[in-house]
Amino acid sequence: RVPNFLYNSALAAADNAGQKDALARLSRMKQILNLTDDQEQAIRNIMTNSIPRQSQLAVDLMTGNATPEQAQAQARAKGEQEVQIKALLTPEQLAAYPEYQQAEKTTAADTSATTAAGEIARKFSLPKDQQEQLRARFYEMDLKEPAGGLNQQAIAEASQSGKLAEAVNMSVELHKVRLEKQMKILEAFLSPEQMAAYRQQSTDAINNAMKMFSPQKD
């Protein structure tokens, strides 16, 4: 078992990250949908009320203590949260909601590309100009939906339906597809030896991350 002080520390860190993410999403929503002060406060409450439960699930996944029922309940809660938020919006705001969703995808792609390019640049000592080129190409890659309906929305729907094994398998496949796309891009930046090292590191990371979704048994 994880010592209580480590568990509580991880929980606090997850809470802090969740708060920052919620406030950033709310800021983008306010700007795009022109929320009133009352709407902003109500949506803030909806977003922040779910953070403790999300944090606990994240930490339990990392420590192998999450149950399938817990993961399923959290997946459903995310869907319910969006329903609650949409119920607060006017018809005009609902019409603009897809624009907000697209902004979220753009933000996620930018964050993912910046993080990945930065890690690769540090690991393989790439110069700043190559790091920026890599970030731009990763960003373009992340904006495109994979073929065959394999995406985060499909994974979320599987989780909400209680098909957790299917959701995990889809997530693994999605990460593998993304890795192969990354490898094609990296051919212009890394040596064959560096490519092999990155592939092994990334494959290990995918395998280790997916083990978090399988609760440990005594």
mmCIF file of C-alpha atoms in Angstrom:
data_model
loop_
_atom_site.group_PDB
_atom_site.id
_atom_site.type_symbol
_atom_site.label_atom_id
_atom_site.label_comp_id
_atom_site.label_asym_id
_atom_site.label_seq_id
_atom_site.Cartn_x
_atom_site.Cartn_y
_atom_site.Cartn_z
ATOM 1 C CA ARG A 1 0.000 0.000 0.000
ATOM 2 C CA VAL A 2 1.011 3.615 -0.620
ATOM 3 C CA PRO A 3 1.842 5.505 2.602
ATOM 4 C CA ASN A 4 -0.878 7.956 3.627
ATOM 5 C CA PHE A 5 1.380 11.012 3.365
ATOM 6 C CA LEU A 6 2.299 10.141 -0.243
ATOM 7 C CA TYR A 7 -1.328 9.420 -1.125
ATOM 8 C CA ASN A 8 -2.470 12.731 0.387
ATOM 9 C CA SER A 9 0.330 14.619 -1.352
ATOM 10 C CA ALA A 10 -0.654 13.125 -4.724
ATOM 11 C CA LEU A 11 -4.294 13.938 -4.004
ATOM 12 C CA ALA A 12 -3.449 17.575 -3.242
ATOM 13 C CA ALA A 13 -1.402 17.867 -6.441
ATOM 14 C CA ALA A 14 -4.251 16.374 -8.481
ATOM 15 C CA ASP A 15 -6.727 18.787 -6.864
ATOM 16 C CA ASN A 16 -4.496 21.748 -7.679
ATOM 17 C CA ALA A 17 -4.092 20.657 -11.302
ATOM 18 C CA GLY A 18 -7.836 20.069 -11.570
ATOM 19 C CA GLN A 19 -8.612 23.547 -10.255
ATOM 20 C CA LYS A 20 -6.237 25.178 -12.746
ATOM 21 C CA ASP A 21 -7.689 23.180 -15.632
ATOM 22 C CA ALA A 22 -11.275 24.004 -14.654
ATOM 23 C CA LEU A 23 -10.577 27.726 -14.380
ATOM 24 C CA ALA A 24 -8.798 27.743 -17.742
ATOM 25 C CA ARG A 25 -11.721 25.945 -19.402
ATOM 26 C CA LEU A 26 -14.185 28.321 -17.771
ATOM 27 C CA SER A 27 -12.210 31.325 -19.016
ATOM 28 C CA ARG A 28 -12.314 30.043 -22.599
ATOM 29 C CA MET A 29 -16.019 29.242 -22.267
ATOM 30 C CA LYS A 30 -16.776 32.723 -20.923
ATOM 31 C CA GLN A 31 -14.936 34.378 -23.790
ATOM 32 C CA ILE A 32 -16.504 32.292 -26.567
ATOM 33 C CA LEU A 33 -20.056 32.039 -25.199
ATOM 34 C CA ASN A 34 -20.241 35.481 -23.529
ATOM 35 C CA LEU A 35 -21.379 34.031 -20.213
ATOM 36 C CA THR A 36 -23.155 36.257 -17.722
ATOM 37 C CA ASP A 37 -21.734 36.560 -14.215
ATOM 38 C CA ASP A 38 -24.476 34.280 -12.871
ATOM 39 C CA GLN A 39 -23.784 31.667 -15.551
ATOM 40 C CA GLU A 40 -20.051 31.841 -14.882
ATOM 41 C CA GLN A 41 -20.536 31.259 -11.160
ATOM 42 C CA ALA A 42 -22.977 28.385 -11.678
ATOM 43 C CA ILE A 43 -20.671 26.666 -14.183
ATOM 44 C CA ARG A 44 -17.686 27.216 -11.896
ATOM 45 C CA ASN A 45 -19.580 25.396 -9.141
ATOM 46 C CA ILE A 46 -20.436 22.488 -11.453
ATOM 47 C CA MET A 47 -16.818 22.150 -12.592
ATOM 48 C CA THR A 48 -15.166 22.480 -9.189
ATOM 49 C CA ASN A 49 -17.623 20.234 -7.326
ATOM 50 C CA SER A 50 -16.424 17.255 -9.364
ATOM 51 C CA ILE A 51 -12.705 17.865 -8.834
ATOM 52 C CA PRO A 52 -12.290 15.906 -5.546
ATOM 53 C CA ARG A 53 -13.872 12.812 -7.108
ATOM 54 C CA GLN A 54 -11.765 13.173 -10.273
ATOM 55 C CA SER A 55 -8.602 13.604 -8.203
ATOM 56 C CA GLN A 56 -9.313 10.537 -6.110
ATOM 57 C CA LEU A 57 -9.883 8.427 -9.227
ATOM 58 C CA ALA A 58 -6.647 9.701 -10.799
ATOM 59 C CA VAL A 59 -4.619 8.845 -7.702
ATOM 60 C CA ASP A 60 -6.358 5.480 -7.273
ATOM 61 C CA LEU A 61 -5.553 4.649 -10.893
ATOM 62 C CA MET A 62 -1.892 5.501 -10.310
ATOM 63 C CA THR A 63 -1.750 3.339 -7.199
ATOM 64 C CA GLY A 64 -3.752 0.466 -8.682
ATOM 65 C CA ASN A 65 -6.638 0.888 -6.261
ATOM 66 C CA ALA A 66 -9.351 2.023 -8.650
ATOM 67 C CA THR A 67 -12.373 -0.206 -9.148
ATOM 68 C CA PRO A 68 -14.201 -0.634 -12.484
ATOM 69 C CA GLU A 69 -17.332 0.774 -10.833
ATOM 70 C CA GLN A 70 -15.426 3.880 -9.746
ATOM 71 C CA ALA A 71 -14.085 4.488 -13.239
ATOM 72 C CA GLN A 72 -17.511 3.939 -14.797
ATOM 73 C CA ALA A 73 -19.168 6.325 -12.336
ATOM 74 C CA GLN A 74 -16.575 9.002 -13.110
ATOM 75 C CA ALA A 75 -17.066 8.604 -16.858
ATOM 76 C CA ARG A 76 -20.808 9.040 -16.412
ATOM 77 C CA ALA A 77 -20.269 12.054 -14.154
ATOM 78 C CA LYS A 78 -18.330 13.818 -16.908
ATOM 79 C CA GLY A 79 -21.232 13.348 -19.289
ATOM 80 C CA GLU A 80 -23.685 14.569 -16.680
ATOM 81 C CA GLN A 81 -21.533 17.644 -16.026
ATOM 82 C CA GLU A 82 -21.797 18.704 -19.675
ATOM 83 C CA VAL A 83 -25.581 18.217 -19.589
ATOM 84 C CA GLN A 84 -25.794 20.432 -16.490
ATOM 85 C CA ILE A 85 -23.663 23.129 -18.095
ATOM 86 C CA LYS A 86 -25.668 23.127 -21.324
ATOM 87 C CA ALA A 87 -28.892 23.465 -19.308
ATOM 88 C CA LEU A 88 -27.644 26.877 -18.143
ATOM 89 C CA LEU A 89 -27.049 28.218 -21.662
ATOM 90 C CA THR A 90 -29.311 30.261 -23.922
ATOM 91 C CA PRO A 91 -30.216 29.000 -27.423
ATOM 92 C CA GLU A 92 -27.647 31.408 -28.877
ATOM 93 C CA GLN A 93 -24.954 30.099 -26.569
ATOM 94 C CA LEU A 94 -25.848 26.511 -27.363
ATOM 95 C CA ALA A 95 -25.494 27.316 -31.050
ATOM 96 C CA ALA A 96 -21.967 28.573 -30.324
ATOM 97 C CA TYR A 97 -21.079 25.599 -28.095
ATOM 98 C CA PRO A 98 -19.404 23.618 -30.920
ATOM 99 C CA GLU A 99 -17.034 26.573 -31.331
ATOM 100 C CA TYR A 100 -16.065 26.221 -27.665
ATOM 101 C CA GLN A 101 -15.582 22.458 -28.112
ATOM 102 C CA GLN A 102 -13.306 23.110 -31.088
ATOM 103 C CA ALA A 103 -11.318 25.594 -29.017
ATOM 104 C CA GLU A 104 -10.850 22.891 -26.377
ATOM 105 C CA LYS A 105 -9.532 20.487 -29.020
ATOM 106 C CA THR A 106 -7.137 23.150 -30.276
ATOM 107 C CA THR A 107 -5.906 23.878 -26.771
ATOM 108 C CA ALA A 108 -5.432 20.167 -26.029
ATOM 109 C CA ALA A 109 -3.509 19.680 -29.284
ATOM 110 C CA ASP A 110 -1.264 22.661 -28.538
ATOM 111 C CA THR A 111 -0.545 21.461 -24.992
ATOM 112 C CA SER A 112 0.170 17.909 -26.153
ATOM 113 C CA ALA A 113 2.441 19.051 -28.994
ATOM 114 C CA THR A 114 4.350 21.523 -26.824
ATOM 115 C CA THR A 115 4.900 18.935 -24.076
ATOM 116 C CA ALA A 116 6.006 16.158 -26.440
ATOM 117 C CA ALA A 117 8.324 18.395 -28.479
ATOM 118 C CA GLY A 118 9.879 19.816 -25.306
ATOM 119 C CA GLU A 119 10.548 16.373 -23.830
ATOM 120 C CA ILE A 120 12.109 15.091 -27.065
ATOM 121 C CA ALA A 121 14.225 18.241 -27.463
ATOM 122 C CA ARG A 122 15.579 17.869 -23.922
ATOM 123 C CA LYS A 123 16.214 14.127 -24.234
ATOM 124 C CA PHE A 124 18.044 14.374 -27.563
ATOM 125 C CA SER A 125 19.480 17.913 -27.243
ATOM 126 C CA LEU A 126 17.624 19.390 -30.205
ATOM 127 C CA PRO A 127 18.158 23.109 -30.918
ATOM 128 C CA LYS A 128 15.300 25.557 -30.332
ATOM 129 C CA ASP A 129 14.437 25.928 -34.022
ATOM 130 C CA GLN A 130 14.050 22.156 -34.439
ATOM 131 C CA GLN A 131 11.990 21.965 -31.254
ATOM 132 C CA GLU A 132 9.588 24.561 -32.668
ATOM 133 C CA GLN A 133 9.399 22.762 -36.037
ATOM 134 C CA LEU A 134 8.648 19.540 -34.192
ATOM 135 C CA ARG A 135 5.985 21.232 -32.049
ATOM 136 C CA ALA A 136 4.279 22.641 -35.158
ATOM 137 C CA ARG A 137 4.180 19.242 -36.862
ATOM 138 C CA PHE A 138 2.955 17.465 -33.730
ATOM 139 C CA TYR A 139 0.253 20.142 -33.342
ATOM 140 C CA GLU A 140 -0.965 19.577 -36.897
ATOM 141 C CA MET A 141 -0.945 15.817 -36.250
ATOM 142 C CA ASP A 142 -2.909 16.112 -33.011
ATOM 143 C CA LEU A 143 -5.623 18.252 -34.618
ATOM 144 C CA LYS A 144 -6.526 15.465 -37.039
ATOM 145 C CA GLU A 145 -8.924 12.739 -35.880
ATOM 146 C CA PRO A 146 -7.597 9.182 -36.326
ATOM 147 C CA ALA A 147 -9.385 7.060 -38.910
ATOM 148 C CA GLY A 148 -11.957 4.445 -37.973
ATOM 149 C CA GLY A 149 -13.713 6.394 -35.226
ATOM 150 C CA LEU A 150 -10.895 5.776 -32.756
ATOM 151 C CA ASN A 151 -10.945 8.909 -30.582
ATOM 152 C CA GLN A 152 -11.402 10.180 -27.035
ATOM 153 C CA GLN A 153 -15.162 10.562 -27.496
ATOM 154 C CA ALA A 154 -15.519 6.888 -28.427
ATOM 155 C CA ILE A 155 -13.395 5.912 -25.412
ATOM 156 C CA ALA A 156 -15.553 8.055 -23.105
ATOM 157 C CA GLU A 157 -18.751 6.511 -24.475
ATOM 158 C CA ALA A 158 -17.393 3.006 -23.899
ATOM 159 C CA SER A 159 -16.493 3.914 -20.303
ATOM 160 C CA GLN A 160 -19.923 5.405 -19.657
ATOM 161 C CA SER A 161 -21.513 2.195 -20.947
ATOM 162 C CA GLY A 162 -19.499 0.117 -18.503
ATOM 163 C CA LYS A 163 -17.322 -1.394 -21.258
ATOM 164 C CA LEU A 164 -14.116 -0.620 -19.388
ATOM 165 C CA ALA A 165 -11.964 -3.330 -20.991
ATOM 166 C CA GLU A 166 -13.008 -2.057 -24.411
ATOM 167 C CA ALA A 167 -12.257 1.529 -23.370
ATOM 168 C CA VAL A 168 -8.779 0.551 -22.150
ATOM 169 C CA ASN A 169 -8.040 -1.376 -25.358
ATOM 170 C CA MET A 170 -9.196 1.560 -27.467
ATOM 171 C CA SER A 171 -7.007 3.924 -25.454
ATOM 172 C CA VAL A 172 -3.988 1.654 -25.968
ATOM 173 C CA GLU A 173 -4.655 1.512 -29.713
ATOM 174 C CA LEU A 174 -5.077 5.281 -29.887
ATOM 175 C CA HIS A 175 -1.715 5.796 -28.171
ATOM 176 C CA LYS A 176 -0.078 3.304 -30.526
ATOM 177 C CA VAL A 177 -1.517 5.042 -33.589
ATOM 178 C CA ARG A 178 -0.259 8.383 -32.287
ATOM 179 C CA LEU A 179 3.197 6.921 -31.634
ATOM 180 C CA GLU A 180 3.473 5.630 -35.210
ATOM 181 C CA LYS A 181 2.537 9.074 -36.538
ATOM 182 C CA GLN A 182 5.131 10.623 -34.257
ATOM 183 C CA MET A 183 7.791 8.215 -35.526
ATOM 184 C CA LYS A 184 7.191 9.291 -39.132
ATOM 185 C CA ILE A 185 7.627 12.927 -38.151
ATOM 186 C CA LEU A 186 10.722 12.193 -36.069
ATOM 187 C CA GLU A 187 12.534 10.648 -39.043
ATOM 188 C CA ALA A 188 13.491 14.202 -40.052
ATOM 189 C CA PHE A 189 14.869 15.050 -36.600
ATOM 190 C CA LEU A 190 16.424 11.978 -34.958
ATOM 191 C CA SER A 191 19.027 9.375 -35.849
ATOM 192 C CA PRO A 192 18.005 5.704 -36.202
ATOM 193 C CA GLU A 193 19.493 4.991 -32.769
ATOM 194 C CA GLN A 194 17.562 7.866 -31.216
ATOM 195 C CA MET A 195 14.402 6.725 -32.992
ATOM 196 C CA ALA A 196 14.773 3.232 -31.531
ATOM 197 C CA ALA A 197 15.330 4.645 -28.037
ATOM 198 C CA TYR A 198 12.274 6.894 -28.290
ATOM 199 C CA ARG A 199 10.073 4.077 -29.591
ATOM 200 C CA GLN A 200 11.108 1.805 -26.696
ATOM 201 C CA GLN A 201 10.611 4.559 -24.111
ATOM 202 C CA SER A 202 7.181 5.448 -25.489
ATOM 203 C CA THR A 203 6.054 1.835 -25.749
ATOM 204 C CA ASP A 204 7.085 1.217 -22.141
ATOM 205 C CA ALA A 205 5.193 4.356 -21.064
ATOM 206 C CA ILE A 206 2.026 3.202 -22.856
ATOM 207 C CA ASN A 207 2.216 -0.243 -21.261
ATOM 208 C CA ASN A 208 2.884 1.146 -17.781
ATOM 209 C CA ALA A 209 0.096 3.717 -18.045
ATOM 210 C CA MET A 210 -2.450 1.130 -19.103
ATOM 211 C CA LYS A 211 -1.568 -1.080 -16.107
ATOM 212 C CA MET A 212 -3.002 1.693 -13.935
ATOM 213 C CA PHE A 213 -6.453 0.774 -15.200
ATOM 214 C CA SER A 214 -6.126 -2.755 -13.826
ATOM 215 C CA PRO A 215 -6.632 -2.696 -10.047
ATOM 216 C CA GLN A 216 -3.991 -4.570 -8.112
ATOM 217 C CA LYS A 217 -5.146 -7.738 -6.376
ATOM 218 C CA ASP A 218 -3.997 -8.826 -2.960
#
